[in-house]
PDB file of C-alpha atoms in Angstrom:
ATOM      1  CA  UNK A  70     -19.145   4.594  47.586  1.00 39.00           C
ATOM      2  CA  UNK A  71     -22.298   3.912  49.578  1.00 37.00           C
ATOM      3  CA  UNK A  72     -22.445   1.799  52.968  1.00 35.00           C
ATOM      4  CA  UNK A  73     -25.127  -0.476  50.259  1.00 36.00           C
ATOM      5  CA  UNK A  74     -22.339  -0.840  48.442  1.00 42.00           C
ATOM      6  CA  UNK A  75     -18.973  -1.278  50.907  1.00 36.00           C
ATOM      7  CA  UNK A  76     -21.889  -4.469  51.952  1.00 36.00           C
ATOM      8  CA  UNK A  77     -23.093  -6.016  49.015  1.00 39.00           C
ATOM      9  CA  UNK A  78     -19.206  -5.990  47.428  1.00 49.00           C
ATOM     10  CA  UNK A  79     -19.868  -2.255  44.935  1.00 52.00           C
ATOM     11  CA  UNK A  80     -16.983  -0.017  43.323  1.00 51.00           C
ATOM     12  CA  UNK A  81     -14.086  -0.530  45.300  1.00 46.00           C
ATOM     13  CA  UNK A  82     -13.098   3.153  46.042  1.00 47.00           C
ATOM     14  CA  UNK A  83     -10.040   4.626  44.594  1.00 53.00           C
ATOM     15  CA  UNK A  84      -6.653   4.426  45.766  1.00 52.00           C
ATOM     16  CA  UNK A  85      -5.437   7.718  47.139  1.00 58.00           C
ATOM     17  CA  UNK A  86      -2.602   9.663  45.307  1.00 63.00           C
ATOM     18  CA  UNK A  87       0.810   8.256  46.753  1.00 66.00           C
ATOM     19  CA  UNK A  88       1.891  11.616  48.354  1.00 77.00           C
ATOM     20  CA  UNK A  89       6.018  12.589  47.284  1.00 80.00           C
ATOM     21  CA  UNK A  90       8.324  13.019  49.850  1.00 88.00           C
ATOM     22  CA  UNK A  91       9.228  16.381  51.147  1.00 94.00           C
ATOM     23  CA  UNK A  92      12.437  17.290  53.223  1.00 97.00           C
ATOM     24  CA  UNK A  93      14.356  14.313  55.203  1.00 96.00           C
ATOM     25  CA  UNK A  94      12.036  11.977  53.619  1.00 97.00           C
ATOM     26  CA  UNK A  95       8.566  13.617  55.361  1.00 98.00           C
ATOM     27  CA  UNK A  96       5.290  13.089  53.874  1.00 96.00           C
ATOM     28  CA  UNK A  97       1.823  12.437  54.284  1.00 96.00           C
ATOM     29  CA  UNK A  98       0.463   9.488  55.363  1.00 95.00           C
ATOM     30  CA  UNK A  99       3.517   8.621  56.474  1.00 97.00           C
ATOM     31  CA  UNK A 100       5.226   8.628  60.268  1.00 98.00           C
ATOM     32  CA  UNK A 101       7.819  10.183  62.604  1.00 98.00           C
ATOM     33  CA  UNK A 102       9.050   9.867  66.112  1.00 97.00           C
ATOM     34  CA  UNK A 103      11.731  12.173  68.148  1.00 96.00           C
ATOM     35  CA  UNK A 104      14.552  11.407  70.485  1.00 96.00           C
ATOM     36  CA  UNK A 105      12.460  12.215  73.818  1.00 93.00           C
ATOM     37  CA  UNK A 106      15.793  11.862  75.975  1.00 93.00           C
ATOM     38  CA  UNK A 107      17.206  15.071  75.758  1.00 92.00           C
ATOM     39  CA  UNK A 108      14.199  16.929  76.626  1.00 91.00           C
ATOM     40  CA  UNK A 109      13.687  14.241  79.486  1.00 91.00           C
ATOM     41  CA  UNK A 110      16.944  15.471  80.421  1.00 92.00           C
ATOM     42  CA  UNK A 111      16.156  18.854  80.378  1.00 93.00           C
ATOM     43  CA  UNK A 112      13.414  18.174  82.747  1.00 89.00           C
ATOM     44  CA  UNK A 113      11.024  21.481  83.608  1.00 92.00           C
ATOM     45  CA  UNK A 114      13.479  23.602  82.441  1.00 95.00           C
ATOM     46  CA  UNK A 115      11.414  23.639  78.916  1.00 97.00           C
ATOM     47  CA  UNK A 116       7.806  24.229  78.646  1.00 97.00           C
ATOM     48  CA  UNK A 117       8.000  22.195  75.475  1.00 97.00           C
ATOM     49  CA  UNK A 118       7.122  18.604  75.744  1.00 94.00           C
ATOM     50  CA  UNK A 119       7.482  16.247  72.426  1.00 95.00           C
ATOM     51  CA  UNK A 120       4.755  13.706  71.504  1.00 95.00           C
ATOM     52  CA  UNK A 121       5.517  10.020  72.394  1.00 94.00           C
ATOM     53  CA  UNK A 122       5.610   7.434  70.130  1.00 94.00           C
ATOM     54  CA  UNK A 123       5.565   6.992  66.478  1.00 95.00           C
ATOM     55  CA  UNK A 124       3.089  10.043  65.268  1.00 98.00           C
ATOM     56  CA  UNK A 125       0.865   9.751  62.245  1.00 98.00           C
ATOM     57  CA  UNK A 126       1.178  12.584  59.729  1.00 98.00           C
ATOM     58  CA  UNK A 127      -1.969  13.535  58.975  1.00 98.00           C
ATOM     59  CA  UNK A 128      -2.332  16.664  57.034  1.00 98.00           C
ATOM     60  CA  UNK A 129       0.772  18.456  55.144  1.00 97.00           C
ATOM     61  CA  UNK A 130       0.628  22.267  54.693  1.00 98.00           C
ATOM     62  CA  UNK A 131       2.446  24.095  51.890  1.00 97.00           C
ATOM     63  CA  UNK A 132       3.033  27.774  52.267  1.00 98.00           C
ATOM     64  CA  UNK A 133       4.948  29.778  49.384  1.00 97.00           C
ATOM     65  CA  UNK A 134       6.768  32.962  50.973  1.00 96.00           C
ATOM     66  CA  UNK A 135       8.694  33.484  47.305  1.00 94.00           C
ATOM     67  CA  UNK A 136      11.966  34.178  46.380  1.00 95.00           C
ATOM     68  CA  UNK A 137      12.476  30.004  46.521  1.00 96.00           C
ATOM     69  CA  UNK A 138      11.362  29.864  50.386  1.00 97.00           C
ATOM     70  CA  UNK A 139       8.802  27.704  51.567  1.00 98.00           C
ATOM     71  CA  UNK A 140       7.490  26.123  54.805  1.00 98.00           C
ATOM     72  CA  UNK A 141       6.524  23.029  54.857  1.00 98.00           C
ATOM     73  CA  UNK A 142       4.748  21.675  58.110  1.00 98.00           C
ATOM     74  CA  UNK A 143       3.913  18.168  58.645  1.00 98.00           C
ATOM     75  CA  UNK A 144       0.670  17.828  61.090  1.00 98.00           C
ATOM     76  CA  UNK A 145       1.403  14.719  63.471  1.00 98.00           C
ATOM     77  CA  UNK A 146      -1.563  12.620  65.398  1.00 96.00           C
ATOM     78  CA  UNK A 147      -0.702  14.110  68.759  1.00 96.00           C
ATOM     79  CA  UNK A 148      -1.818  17.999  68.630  1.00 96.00           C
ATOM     80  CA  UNK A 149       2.029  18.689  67.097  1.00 98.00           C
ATOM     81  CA  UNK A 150       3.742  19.440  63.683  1.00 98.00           C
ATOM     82  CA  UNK A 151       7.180  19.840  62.465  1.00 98.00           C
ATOM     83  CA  UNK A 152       7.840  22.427  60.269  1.00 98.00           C
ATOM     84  CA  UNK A 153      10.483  23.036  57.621  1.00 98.00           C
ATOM     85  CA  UNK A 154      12.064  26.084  56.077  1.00 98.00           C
ATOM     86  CA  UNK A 155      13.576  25.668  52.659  1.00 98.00           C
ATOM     87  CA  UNK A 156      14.778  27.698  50.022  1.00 98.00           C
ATOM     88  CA  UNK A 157      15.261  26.564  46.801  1.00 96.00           C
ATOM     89  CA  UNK A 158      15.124  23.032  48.324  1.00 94.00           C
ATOM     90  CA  UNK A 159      17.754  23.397  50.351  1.00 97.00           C
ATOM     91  CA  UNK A 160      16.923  22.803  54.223  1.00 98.00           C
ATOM     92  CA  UNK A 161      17.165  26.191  56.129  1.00 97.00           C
ATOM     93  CA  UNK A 162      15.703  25.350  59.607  1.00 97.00           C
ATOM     94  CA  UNK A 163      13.888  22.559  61.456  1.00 98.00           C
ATOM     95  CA  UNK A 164      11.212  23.124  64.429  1.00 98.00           C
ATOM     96  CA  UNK A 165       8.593  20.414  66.147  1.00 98.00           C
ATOM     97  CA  UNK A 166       6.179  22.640  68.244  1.00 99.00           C
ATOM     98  CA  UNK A 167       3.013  21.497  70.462  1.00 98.00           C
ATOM     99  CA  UNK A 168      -0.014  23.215  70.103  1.00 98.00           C
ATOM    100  CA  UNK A 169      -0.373  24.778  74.155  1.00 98.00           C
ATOM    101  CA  UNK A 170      -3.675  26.796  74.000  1.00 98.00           C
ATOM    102  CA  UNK A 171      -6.275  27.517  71.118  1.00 98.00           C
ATOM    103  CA  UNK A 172      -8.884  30.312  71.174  1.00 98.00           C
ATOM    104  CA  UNK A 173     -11.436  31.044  68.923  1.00 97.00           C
ATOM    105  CA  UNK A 174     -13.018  34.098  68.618  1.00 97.00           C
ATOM    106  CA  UNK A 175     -17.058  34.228  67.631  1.00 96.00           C
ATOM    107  CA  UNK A 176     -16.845  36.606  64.555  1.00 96.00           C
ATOM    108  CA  UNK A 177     -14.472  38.868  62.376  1.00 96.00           C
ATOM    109  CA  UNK A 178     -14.797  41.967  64.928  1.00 97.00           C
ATOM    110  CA  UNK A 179     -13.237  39.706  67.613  1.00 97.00           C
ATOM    111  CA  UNK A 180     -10.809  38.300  65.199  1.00 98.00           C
ATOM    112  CA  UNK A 181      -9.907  42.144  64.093  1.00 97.00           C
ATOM    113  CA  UNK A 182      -8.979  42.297  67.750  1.00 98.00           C
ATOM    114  CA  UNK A 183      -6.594  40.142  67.981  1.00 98.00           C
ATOM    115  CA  UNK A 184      -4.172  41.695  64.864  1.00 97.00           C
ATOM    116  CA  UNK A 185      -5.116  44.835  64.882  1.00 97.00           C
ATOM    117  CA  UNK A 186      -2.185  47.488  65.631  1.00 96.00           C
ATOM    118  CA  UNK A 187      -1.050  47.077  69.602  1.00 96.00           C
ATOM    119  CA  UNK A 188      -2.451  43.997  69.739  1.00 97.00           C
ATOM    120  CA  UNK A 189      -0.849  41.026  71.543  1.00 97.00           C
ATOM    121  CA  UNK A 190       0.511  39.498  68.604  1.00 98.00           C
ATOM    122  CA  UNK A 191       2.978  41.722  67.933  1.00 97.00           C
ATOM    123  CA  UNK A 192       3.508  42.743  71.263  1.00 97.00           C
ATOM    124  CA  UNK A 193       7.070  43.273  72.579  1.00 96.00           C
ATOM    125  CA  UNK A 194       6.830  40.361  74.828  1.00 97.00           C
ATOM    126  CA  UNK A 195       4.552  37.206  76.116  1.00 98.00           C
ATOM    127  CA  UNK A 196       4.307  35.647  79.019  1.00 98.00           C
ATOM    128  CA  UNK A 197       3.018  32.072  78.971  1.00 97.00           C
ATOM    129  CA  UNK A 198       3.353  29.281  80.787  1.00 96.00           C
ATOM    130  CA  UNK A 199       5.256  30.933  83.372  1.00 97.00           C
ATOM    131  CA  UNK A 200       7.758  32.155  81.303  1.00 98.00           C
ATOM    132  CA  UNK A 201       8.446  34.889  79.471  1.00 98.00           C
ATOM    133  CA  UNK A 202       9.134  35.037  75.133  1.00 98.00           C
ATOM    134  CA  UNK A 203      10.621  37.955  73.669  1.00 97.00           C
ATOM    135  CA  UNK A 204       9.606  38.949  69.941  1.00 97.00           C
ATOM    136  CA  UNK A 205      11.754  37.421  66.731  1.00 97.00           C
ATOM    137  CA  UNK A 206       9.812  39.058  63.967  1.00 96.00           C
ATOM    138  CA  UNK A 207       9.776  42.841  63.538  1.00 89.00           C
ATOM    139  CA  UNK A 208      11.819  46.038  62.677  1.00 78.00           C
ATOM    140  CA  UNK A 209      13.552  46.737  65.974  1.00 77.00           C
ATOM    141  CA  UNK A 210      13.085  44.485  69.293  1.00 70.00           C
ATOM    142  CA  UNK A 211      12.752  47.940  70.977  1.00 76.00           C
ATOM    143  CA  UNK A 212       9.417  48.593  69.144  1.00 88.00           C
ATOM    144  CA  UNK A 213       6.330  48.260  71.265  1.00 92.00           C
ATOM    145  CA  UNK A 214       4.796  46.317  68.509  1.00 96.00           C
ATOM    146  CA  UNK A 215       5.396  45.201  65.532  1.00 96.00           C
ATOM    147  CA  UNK A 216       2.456  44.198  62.986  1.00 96.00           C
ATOM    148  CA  UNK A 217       1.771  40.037  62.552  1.00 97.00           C
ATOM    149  CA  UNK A 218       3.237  38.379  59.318  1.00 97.00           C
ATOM    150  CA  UNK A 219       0.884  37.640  56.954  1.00 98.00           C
ATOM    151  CA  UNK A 220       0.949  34.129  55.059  1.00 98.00           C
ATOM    152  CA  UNK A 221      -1.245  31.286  53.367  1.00 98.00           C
ATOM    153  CA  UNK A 222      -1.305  27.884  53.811  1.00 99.00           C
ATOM    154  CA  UNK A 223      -2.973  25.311  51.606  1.00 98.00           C
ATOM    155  CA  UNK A 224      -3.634  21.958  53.998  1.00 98.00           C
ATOM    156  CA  UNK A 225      -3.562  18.842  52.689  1.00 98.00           C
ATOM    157  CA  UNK A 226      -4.485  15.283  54.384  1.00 97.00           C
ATOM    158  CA  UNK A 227      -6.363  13.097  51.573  1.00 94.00           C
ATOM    159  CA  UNK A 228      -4.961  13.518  48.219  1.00 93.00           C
ATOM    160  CA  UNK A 229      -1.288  15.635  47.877  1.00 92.00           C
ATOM    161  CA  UNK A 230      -2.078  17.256  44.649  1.00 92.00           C
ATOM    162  CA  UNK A 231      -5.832  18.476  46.096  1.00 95.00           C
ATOM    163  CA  UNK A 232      -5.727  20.758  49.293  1.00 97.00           C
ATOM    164  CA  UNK A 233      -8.846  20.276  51.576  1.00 97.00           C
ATOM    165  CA  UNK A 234      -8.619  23.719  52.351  1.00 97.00           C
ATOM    166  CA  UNK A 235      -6.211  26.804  52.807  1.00 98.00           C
ATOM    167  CA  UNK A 236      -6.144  29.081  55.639  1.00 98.00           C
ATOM    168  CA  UNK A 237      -4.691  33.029  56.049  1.00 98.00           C
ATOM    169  CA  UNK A 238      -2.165  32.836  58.803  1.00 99.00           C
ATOM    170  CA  UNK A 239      -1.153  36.741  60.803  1.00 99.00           C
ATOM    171  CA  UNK A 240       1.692  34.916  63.099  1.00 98.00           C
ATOM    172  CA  UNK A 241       4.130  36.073  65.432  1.00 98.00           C
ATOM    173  CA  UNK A 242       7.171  33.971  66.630  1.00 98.00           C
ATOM    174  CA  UNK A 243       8.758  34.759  70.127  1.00 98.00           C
ATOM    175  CA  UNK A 244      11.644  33.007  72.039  1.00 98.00           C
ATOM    176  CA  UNK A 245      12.884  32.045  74.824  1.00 98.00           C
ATOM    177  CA  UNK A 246      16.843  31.440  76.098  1.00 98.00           C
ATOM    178  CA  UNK A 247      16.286  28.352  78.249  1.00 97.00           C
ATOM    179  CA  UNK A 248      18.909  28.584  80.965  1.00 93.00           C
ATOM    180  CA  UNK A 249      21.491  26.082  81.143  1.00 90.00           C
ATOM    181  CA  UNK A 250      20.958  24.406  78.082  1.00 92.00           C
ATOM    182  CA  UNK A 251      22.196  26.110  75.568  1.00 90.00           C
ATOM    183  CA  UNK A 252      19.081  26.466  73.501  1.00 95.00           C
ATOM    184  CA  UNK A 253      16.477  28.598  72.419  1.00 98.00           C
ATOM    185  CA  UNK A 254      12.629  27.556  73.235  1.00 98.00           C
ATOM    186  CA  UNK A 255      10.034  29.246  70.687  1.00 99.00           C
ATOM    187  CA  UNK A 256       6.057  30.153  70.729  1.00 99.00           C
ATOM    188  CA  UNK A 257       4.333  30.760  67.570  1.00 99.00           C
ATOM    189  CA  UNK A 258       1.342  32.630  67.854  1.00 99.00           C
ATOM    190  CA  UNK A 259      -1.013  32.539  64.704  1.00 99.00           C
ATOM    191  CA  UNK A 260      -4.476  34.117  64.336  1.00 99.00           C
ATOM    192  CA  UNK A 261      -5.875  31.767  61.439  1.00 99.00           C
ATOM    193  CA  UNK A 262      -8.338  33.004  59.037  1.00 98.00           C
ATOM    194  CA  UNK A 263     -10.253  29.780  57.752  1.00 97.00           C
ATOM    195  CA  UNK A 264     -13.057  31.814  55.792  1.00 92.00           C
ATOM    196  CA  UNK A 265     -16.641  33.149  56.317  1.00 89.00           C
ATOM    197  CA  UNK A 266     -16.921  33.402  60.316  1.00 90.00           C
ATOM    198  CA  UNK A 267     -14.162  30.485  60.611  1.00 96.00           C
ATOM    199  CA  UNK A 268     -11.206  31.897  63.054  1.00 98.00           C
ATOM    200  CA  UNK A 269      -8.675  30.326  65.424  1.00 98.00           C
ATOM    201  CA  UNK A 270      -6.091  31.627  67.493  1.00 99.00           C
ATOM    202  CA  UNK A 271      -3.356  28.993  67.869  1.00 99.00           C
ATOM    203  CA  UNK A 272      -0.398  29.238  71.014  1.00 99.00           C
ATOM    204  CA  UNK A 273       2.584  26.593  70.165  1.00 99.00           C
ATOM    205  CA  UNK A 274       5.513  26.095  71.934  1.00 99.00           C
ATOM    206  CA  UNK A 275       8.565  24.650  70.009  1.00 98.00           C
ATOM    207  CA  UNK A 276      12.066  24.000  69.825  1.00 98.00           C
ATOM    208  CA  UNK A 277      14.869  23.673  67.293  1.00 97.00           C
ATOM    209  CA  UNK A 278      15.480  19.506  65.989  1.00 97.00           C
ATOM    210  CA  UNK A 279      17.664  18.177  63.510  1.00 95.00           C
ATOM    211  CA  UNK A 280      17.338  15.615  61.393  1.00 94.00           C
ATOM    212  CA  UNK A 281      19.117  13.213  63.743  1.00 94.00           C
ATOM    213  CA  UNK A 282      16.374  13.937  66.457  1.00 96.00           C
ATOM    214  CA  UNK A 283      14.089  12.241  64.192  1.00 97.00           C
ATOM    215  CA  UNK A 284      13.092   9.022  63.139  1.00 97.00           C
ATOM    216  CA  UNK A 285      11.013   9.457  60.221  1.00 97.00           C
ATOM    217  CA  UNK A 286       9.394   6.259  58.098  1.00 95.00           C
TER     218      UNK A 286
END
């Protein structure tokens, strides 16, 4: 619908799809907020710092790994997401990370750079933040490197049957044993492939929640 027409009373524009609930109740367009006092507790002994307030969910993504498993992330106002492991519906695993740094290289030879073999992602080990993450994913911790896993994402944040757009993620997830708290902290590092000379590298730092960390409406 034109301006013209939002003025002189046109076509009302449509209603967007209502958007069906995912895990715990999460969906687009709709909200959450987490428990901040445990991490206040934990004071700078994690890097990790959750967004205040009730957050927006924005954008959904939808990523089919097979076998039954999916992730489902939910993309909050505050440069965070949760994300969601499932298999065959059944809740396997629930993370909130932060985005902490974003790169983006000019073109695919700089992208190529960043997964090729003995690249950083992949690497043994990343230090960040001034601390140091040790490699989940891979054959053998021992191994130098270990090649990125390869996923796609379709993003949605208008209508949930539509995606706006999909993405190629090569990710590697690393971790952290926080001292004296029983817990592990986690960064995800993804180089995202959006398309023709479209590339991100994404740095997020995350920790485990349940569903009683959350408050989700």
């Amino acid at each position: 619908m034109s301006w013209l027409g939002k003025i002189f009373g046109g076509d009302k524009p449509e209603e967007p799809a209502s958007a069906p609930a995912g895990p715990y109740g999460l969906r687009l367009r709709g909200a959450v907020s987490v428990d901040a006092l445990p991490f206040q507790m934990a004071g700078d002994k994690l890097v990790f710092e959750p967004p205040e307030g009730h957050q927006a969910i924005e954008a959904w993504g939808e990523v089919e790994l097979g076998g039954g498993a999916r992730i489902h992330r939910y993309y909050l106002t505050d440069d965070a997401f949760v994300q969601v492991n499932t298999t065959a519906g059944q809740v396997d695993g629930v993370k909130m990370f932060m985005f902490h740094e974003t790169r983006n290289p000019p073109n695919q030879s700089a992208f190529n750079d960043w997964v090729k073999r003995g690249s950083l992602i992949g690497a043994q080990h990343i230090d960040i933040a001034g601390q140091r993450y040790v490699r989940v994913w891979g054959d053998t911790p021992e191994s130098a490197w270990a090649p990125p896993v390869v996923f796609d994402e379709k993003v949605y944040s208008k209508d949930p049957t539509e995606p706006d757009y999909d993405l190629t993620h090569y990710a590697m997830l690393y971790q952290r044993e926080v001292p004296g708290l029983d817990r592990y902290e986690y960064l995800l590092v993804s180089a995202e492939d959006y398309g023709p000379d479209e590339y991100c590298i994404t740095f997020s730092i995350g920790v485990d929640v349940t569903q009683a960390d959350l408050t989700i409406t």
